[in-house]
Amino acid sequence: KAGVTQTPRYLIKTRGQQVTLSCSPISGHRSVSWYQQTPGQGLQFLFEYFSETQRNKGNFPGRFSGRQFSNSRSEMNVSTLELGDSALYLCASSLVPEPSYGYTFGSGTRLTVV
Amino acid sequence: AQTVTQSQPEMSVQEAETVTLSCTYDTSESDYYLFWYKQPPSRQMILVIRQEAYKQQNATENRFSVNFQKAAKSFSLKISDSQLGDAAMYFCAYRNLMANSKLTFGKGITLSVRP
């Protein structure tokens, strides 16, 4: 059974550009969450999607957005990149968004903004 | 708002020895979940152990066990018979019982294992 797949694994972008990150959940999982990991702020929740609807959102500016497709795959987009957006972006999937069902994380996308 | 605190940034343990990683949290909820995740250099967060707050019994998974002190809001992880493969960052995390709730993580602790 394939795990959570995140692409690309590494990404280098220039300040001001935009970027799209992709996450394919475990087959059958319908809930996808995104987290940003930085050395300074640690792990912070970005958003959660279930059945193509955003169900929860963290405290991030509107430059951060996401979506989920009918096959449960999810993308997150960051527009007008800033140096501070350099981070490891982790995606996690779950069967449904109930806390009793655990998350399975992917290996992340390392974004570097120069 | 819930907070999770891991006050020790780094710890080291001798192979085959036992080590305890500390975690405290703050919440006004009476029921919730607590987790320990491991993040090796591969970057993938791996669930080590989970504790449901309404269960009095401490969770155990092979060499990993927790000491859950609900009144003190403390949740420490004990790793017995430490192995080289246990070297990683360990994160303590909290999640309340609501659907769509997020994980709140501590800052993490880097564990090194000396051969």
PDB file of N, CA and C in Angstrom, chain A residues 9-10 35 37 40-43 45 48 55-56 88 90 97-110, chain B residues 33 35 37 39 41-47 50 52 89 91 95-107:
ATOM      1  N   ARG A   9      10.061  16.860  -4.272  1.00  0.00           N
ATOM      2  CA  ARG A   9      10.727  16.664  -2.988  1.00  0.00           C
ATOM      3  C   ARG A   9      11.504  17.932  -2.580  1.00  0.00           C
ATOM      4  N   TYR A  10      12.095  18.579  -3.565  1.00  0.00           N
ATOM      5  CA  TYR A  10      12.827  19.823  -3.334  1.00  0.00           C
ATOM      6  C   TYR A  10      12.402  20.854  -4.386  1.00  0.00           C
ATOM      7  N   TYR A  35       0.972  21.036   6.819  1.00  0.00           N
ATOM      8  CA  TYR A  35       1.695  21.681   7.907  1.00  0.00           C
ATOM      9  C   TYR A  35       2.972  22.298   7.348  1.00  0.00           C
ATOM     10  N   GLN A  37       6.802  23.438   8.410  1.00  0.00           N
ATOM     11  CA  GLN A  37       7.819  23.218   9.433  1.00  0.00           C
ATOM     12  C   GLN A  37       9.027  24.106   9.170  1.00  0.00           C
ATOM     13  N   GLY A  40      12.444  28.010  13.235  1.00  0.00           N
ATOM     14  CA  GLY A  40      12.048  29.009  14.209  1.00  0.00           C
ATOM     15  C   GLY A  40      10.659  28.802  14.787  1.00  0.00           C
ATOM     16  N   GLN A  41       9.711  28.508  13.936  1.00  0.00           N
ATOM     17  CA  GLN A  41       8.313  28.391  14.352  1.00  0.00           C
ATOM     18  C   GLN A  41       7.866  26.955  14.603  1.00  0.00           C
ATOM     19  N   GLY A  42       8.680  25.993  14.226  1.00  0.00           N
ATOM     20  CA  GLY A  42       8.291  24.603  14.406  1.00  0.00           C
ATOM     21  C   GLY A  42       7.231  24.190  13.399  1.00  0.00           C
ATOM     22  N   LEU A  43       6.357  23.303  13.825  1.00  0.00           N
ATOM     23  CA  LEU A  43       5.303  22.794  12.949  1.00  0.00           C
ATOM     24  C   LEU A  43       4.027  23.583  13.173  1.00  0.00           C
ATOM     25  N   PHE A  45       0.035  24.384  11.598  1.00  0.00           N
ATOM     26  CA  PHE A  45      -1.064  23.905  10.774  1.00  0.00           C
ATOM     27  C   PHE A  45      -1.447  24.936   9.725  1.00  0.00           C
ATOM     28  N   GLU A  48      -6.890  21.969   6.396  1.00  0.00           N
ATOM     29  CA  GLU A  48      -7.348  20.591   6.250  1.00  0.00           C
ATOM     30  C   GLU A  48      -8.494  20.562   5.247  1.00  0.00           C
ATOM     31  N   ARG A  55     -12.019  22.403   5.630  1.00  0.00           N
ATOM     32  CA  ARG A  55     -12.759  22.248   6.887  1.00  0.00           C
ATOM     33  C   ARG A  55     -12.121  23.024   8.027  1.00  0.00           C
ATOM     34  N   ASN A  56     -10.847  23.346   7.897  1.00  0.00           N
ATOM     35  CA  ASN A  56     -10.164  24.058   8.967  1.00  0.00           C
ATOM     36  C   ASN A  56      -8.988  24.798   8.352  1.00  0.00           C
ATOM     37  N   LEU A  88       9.883  23.318   5.225  1.00  0.00           N
ATOM     38  CA  LEU A  88       9.468  21.973   4.829  1.00  0.00           C
ATOM     39  C   LEU A  88       7.942  21.943   4.933  1.00  0.00           C
ATOM     40  N   LEU A  90       4.727  19.713   4.927  1.00  0.00           N
ATOM     41  CA  LEU A  90       4.322  18.325   5.146  1.00  0.00           C
ATOM     42  C   LEU A  90       2.832  18.154   4.903  1.00  0.00           C
ATOM     43  N   PRO A  97     -11.671  12.943   8.824  1.00  0.00           N
ATOM     44  CA  PRO A  97     -11.044  13.911   9.732  1.00  0.00           C
ATOM     45  C   PRO A  97     -11.447  13.756  11.193  1.00  0.00           C
ATOM     46  N   GLU A  98     -11.563  12.549  11.658  1.00  0.00           N
ATOM     47  CA  GLU A  98     -11.863  12.307  13.056  1.00  0.00           C
ATOM     48  C   GLU A  98     -10.569  12.038  13.809  1.00  0.00           C
ATOM     49  N   PRO A  99     -10.404  12.642  14.970  1.00  0.00           N
ATOM     50  CA  PRO A  99      -9.144  12.478  15.711  1.00  0.00           C
ATOM     51  C   PRO A  99      -8.806  11.036  16.058  1.00  0.00           C
ATOM     52  N   SER A 100      -9.818  10.178  16.157  1.00  0.00           N
ATOM     53  CA  SER A 100      -9.527   8.783  16.494  1.00  0.00           C
ATOM     54  C   SER A 100      -8.813   8.058  15.360  1.00  0.00           C
ATOM     55  N   TYR A 101      -8.897   8.598  14.164  1.00  0.00           N
ATOM     56  CA  TYR A 101      -8.154   8.064  13.029  1.00  0.00           C
ATOM     57  C   TYR A 101      -6.861   8.844  12.931  1.00  0.00           C
ATOM     58  N   GLY A 102      -5.754   8.169  12.968  1.00  0.00           N
ATOM     59  CA  GLY A 102      -4.490   8.895  12.967  1.00  0.00           C
ATOM     60  C   GLY A 102      -4.128   9.430  11.612  1.00  0.00           C
ATOM     61  N   TYR A 103      -3.197  10.342  11.614  1.00  0.00           N
ATOM     62  CA  TYR A 103      -2.617  10.881  10.390  1.00  0.00           C
ATOM     63  C   TYR A 103      -1.484   9.975   9.924  1.00  0.00           C
ATOM     64  N   THR A 104      -1.274   9.928   8.602  1.00  0.00           N
ATOM     65  CA  THR A 104      -0.049   9.391   8.034  1.00  0.00           C
ATOM     66  C   THR A 104       0.587  10.524   7.244  1.00  0.00           C
ATOM     67  N   PHE A 105       1.837  10.813   7.563  1.00  0.00           N
ATOM     68  CA  PHE A 105       2.521  11.931   6.923  1.00  0.00           C
ATOM     69  C   PHE A 105       3.336  11.476   5.719  1.00  0.00           C
ATOM     70  N   GLY A 106       3.529  12.410   4.797  1.00  0.00           N
ATOM     71  CA  GLY A 106       4.466  12.216   3.701  1.00  0.00           C
ATOM     72  C   GLY A 106       5.843  12.699   4.124  1.00  0.00           C
ATOM     73  N   SER A 107       6.784  12.660   3.200  1.00  0.00           N
ATOM     74  CA  SER A 107       8.161  13.067   3.483  1.00  0.00           C
ATOM     75  C   SER A 107       8.405  14.546   3.221  1.00  0.00           C
ATOM     76  N   GLY A 108       7.387  15.242   2.754  1.00  0.00           N
ATOM     77  CA  GLY A 108       7.477  16.680   2.646  1.00  0.00           C
ATOM     78  C   GLY A 108       8.096  17.198   1.357  1.00  0.00           C
ATOM     79  N   THR A 109       7.861  18.469   1.127  1.00  0.00           N
ATOM     80  CA  THR A 109       8.518  19.223   0.051  1.00  0.00           C
ATOM     81  C   THR A 109       9.344  20.303   0.712  1.00  0.00           C
ATOM     82  N   ARG A 110      10.643  20.299   0.412  1.00  0.00           N
ATOM     83  CA  ARG A 110      11.534  21.326   0.959  1.00  0.00           C
ATOM     84  C   ARG A 110      11.546  22.489  -0.011  1.00  0.00           C
TER      85      ARG A 110
ATOM     86  N   TYR B  33      -6.437  13.829  22.667  1.00  0.00           N
ATOM     87  CA  TYR B  33      -5.426  12.846  22.313  1.00  0.00           C
ATOM     88  C   TYR B  33      -4.044  13.482  22.430  1.00  0.00           C
ATOM     89  N   PHE B  35       0.137  12.615  21.373  1.00  0.00           N
ATOM     90  CA  PHE B  35       0.934  11.793  20.464  1.00  0.00           C
ATOM     91  C   PHE B  35       2.422  12.089  20.650  1.00  0.00           C
ATOM     92  N   TYR B  37       5.562  11.794  17.916  1.00  0.00           N
ATOM     93  CA  TYR B  37       5.972  11.515  16.547  1.00  0.00           C
ATOM     94  C   TYR B  37       7.485  11.536  16.476  1.00  0.00           C
ATOM     95  N   GLN B  39      10.712  12.026  13.769  1.00  0.00           N
ATOM     96  CA  GLN B  39      11.079  12.513  12.436  1.00  0.00           C
ATOM     97  C   GLN B  39      12.555  12.230  12.192  1.00  0.00           C
ATOM     98  N   PRO B  41      15.969  11.630   9.585  1.00  0.00           N
ATOM     99  CA  PRO B  41      16.471  12.468   8.480  1.00  0.00           C
ATOM    100  C   PRO B  41      15.673  12.325   7.185  1.00  0.00           C
ATOM    101  N   SER B  42      14.938  11.254   7.029  1.00  0.00           N
ATOM    102  CA  SER B  42      14.088  11.095   5.838  1.00  0.00           C
ATOM    103  C   SER B  42      12.940  12.104   5.815  1.00  0.00           C
ATOM    104  N   ARG B  43      12.726  12.787   6.930  1.00  0.00           N
ATOM    105  CA  ARG B  43      11.753  13.884   7.087  1.00  0.00           C
ATOM    106  C   ARG B  43      10.317  13.415   7.343  1.00  0.00           C
ATOM    107  N   GLN B  44      10.014  12.164   7.079  1.00  0.00           N
ATOM    108  CA  GLN B  44       8.640  11.721   7.295  1.00  0.00           C
ATOM    109  C   GLN B  44       8.331  11.630   8.782  1.00  0.00           C
ATOM    110  N   MET B  45       7.219  12.217   9.183  1.00  0.00           N
ATOM    111  CA  MET B  45       6.777  12.128  10.580  1.00  0.00           C
ATOM    112  C   MET B  45       6.140  10.761  10.787  1.00  0.00           C
ATOM    113  N   ILE B  46       6.649  10.031  11.765  1.00  0.00           N
ATOM    114  CA  ILE B  46       6.166   8.679  12.021  1.00  0.00           C
ATOM    115  C   ILE B  46       5.542   8.638  13.406  1.00  0.00           C
ATOM    116  N   LEU B  47       4.315   8.141  13.487  1.00  0.00           N
ATOM    117  CA  LEU B  47       3.645   8.046  14.780  1.00  0.00           C
ATOM    118  C   LEU B  47       4.323   6.970  15.627  1.00  0.00           C
ATOM    119  N   ARG B  50       0.342   6.773  20.893  1.00  0.00           N
ATOM    120  CA  ARG B  50      -0.813   7.649  21.075  1.00  0.00           C
ATOM    121  C   ARG B  50      -1.467   7.343  22.418  1.00  0.00           C
ATOM    122  N   GLU B  52      -5.003   8.317  24.710  1.00  0.00           N
ATOM    123  CA  GLU B  52      -6.296   8.979  24.816  1.00  0.00           C
ATOM    124  C   GLU B  52      -6.467   9.430  26.256  1.00  0.00           C
ATOM    125  N   MET B  89      14.471  13.421  15.500  1.00  0.00           N
ATOM    126  CA  MET B  89      13.742  14.437  16.260  1.00  0.00           C
ATOM    127  C   MET B  89      12.433  13.822  16.718  1.00  0.00           C
ATOM    128  N   PHE B  91       8.671  14.710  18.421  1.00  0.00           N
ATOM    129  CA  PHE B  91       7.708  15.772  18.664  1.00  0.00           C
ATOM    130  C   PHE B  91       6.543  15.238  19.488  1.00  0.00           C
ATOM    131  N   ARG B  95      -4.172  16.869  20.240  1.00  0.00           N
ATOM    132  CA  ARG B  95      -5.299  17.060  19.332  1.00  0.00           C
ATOM    133  C   ARG B  95      -6.574  16.913  20.135  1.00  0.00           C
ATOM    134  N   ASN B  96      -7.506  17.846  19.997  1.00  0.00           N
ATOM    135  CA  ASN B  96      -8.754  17.708  20.734  1.00  0.00           C
ATOM    136  C   ASN B  96      -9.711  16.789  19.985  1.00  0.00           C
ATOM    137  N   LEU B  97     -10.881  16.569  20.530  1.00  0.00           N
ATOM    138  CA  LEU B  97     -11.782  15.542  20.007  1.00  0.00           C
ATOM    139  C   LEU B  97     -12.660  16.013  18.852  1.00  0.00           C
ATOM    140  N   MET B  98     -12.599  17.293  18.539  1.00  0.00           N
ATOM    141  CA  MET B  98     -13.472  17.795  17.479  1.00  0.00           C
ATOM    142  C   MET B  98     -13.009  17.294  16.118  1.00  0.00           C
ATOM    143  N   ALA B  99     -13.976  17.031  15.244  1.00  0.00           N
ATOM    144  CA  ALA B  99     -13.643  16.694  13.863  1.00  0.00           C
ATOM    145  C   ALA B  99     -12.934  17.889  13.234  1.00  0.00           C
ATOM    146  N   ASN B 100     -12.034  17.607  12.329  1.00  0.00           N
ATOM    147  CA  ASN B 100     -11.266  18.643  11.633  1.00  0.00           C
ATOM    148  C   ASN B 100     -10.294  19.387  12.550  1.00  0.00           C
ATOM    149  N   SER B 101     -10.103  18.887  13.766  1.00  0.00           N
ATOM    150  CA  SER B 101      -9.158  19.566  14.667  1.00  0.00           C
ATOM    151  C   SER B 101      -7.734  19.353  14.169  1.00  0.00           C
ATOM    152  N   LYS B 102      -6.879  20.285  14.502  1.00  0.00           N
ATOM    153  CA  LYS B 102      -5.491  20.230  14.052  1.00  0.00           C
ATOM    154  C   LYS B 102      -4.623  19.578  15.123  1.00  0.00           C
ATOM    155  N   LEU B 103      -3.440  19.185  14.714  1.00  0.00           N
ATOM    156  CA  LEU B 103      -2.407  18.763  15.659  1.00  0.00           C
ATOM    157  C   LEU B 103      -1.637  20.010  16.093  1.00  0.00           C
ATOM    158  N   THR B 104      -1.433  20.151  17.396  1.00  0.00           N
ATOM    159  CA  THR B 104      -0.572  21.209  17.925  1.00  0.00           C
ATOM    160  C   THR B 104       0.701  20.540  18.403  1.00  0.00           C
ATOM    161  N   PHE B 105       1.826  20.949  17.837  1.00  0.00           N
ATOM    162  CA  PHE B 105       3.105  20.302  18.122  1.00  0.00           C
ATOM    163  C   PHE B 105       3.950  21.117  19.086  1.00  0.00           C
ATOM    164  N   GLY B 106       4.796  20.409  19.835  1.00  0.00           N
ATOM    165  CA  GLY B 106       5.865  21.063  20.560  1.00  0.00           C
ATOM    166  C   GLY B 106       7.007  21.358  19.596  1.00  0.00           C
ATOM    167  N   LYS B 107       8.070  22.010  20.110  1.00  0.00           N
ATOM    168  CA  LYS B 107       9.188  22.410  19.270  1.00  0.00           C
ATOM    169  C   LYS B 107      10.083  21.230  18.888  1.00  0.00           C
TER     170      LYS B 107
END
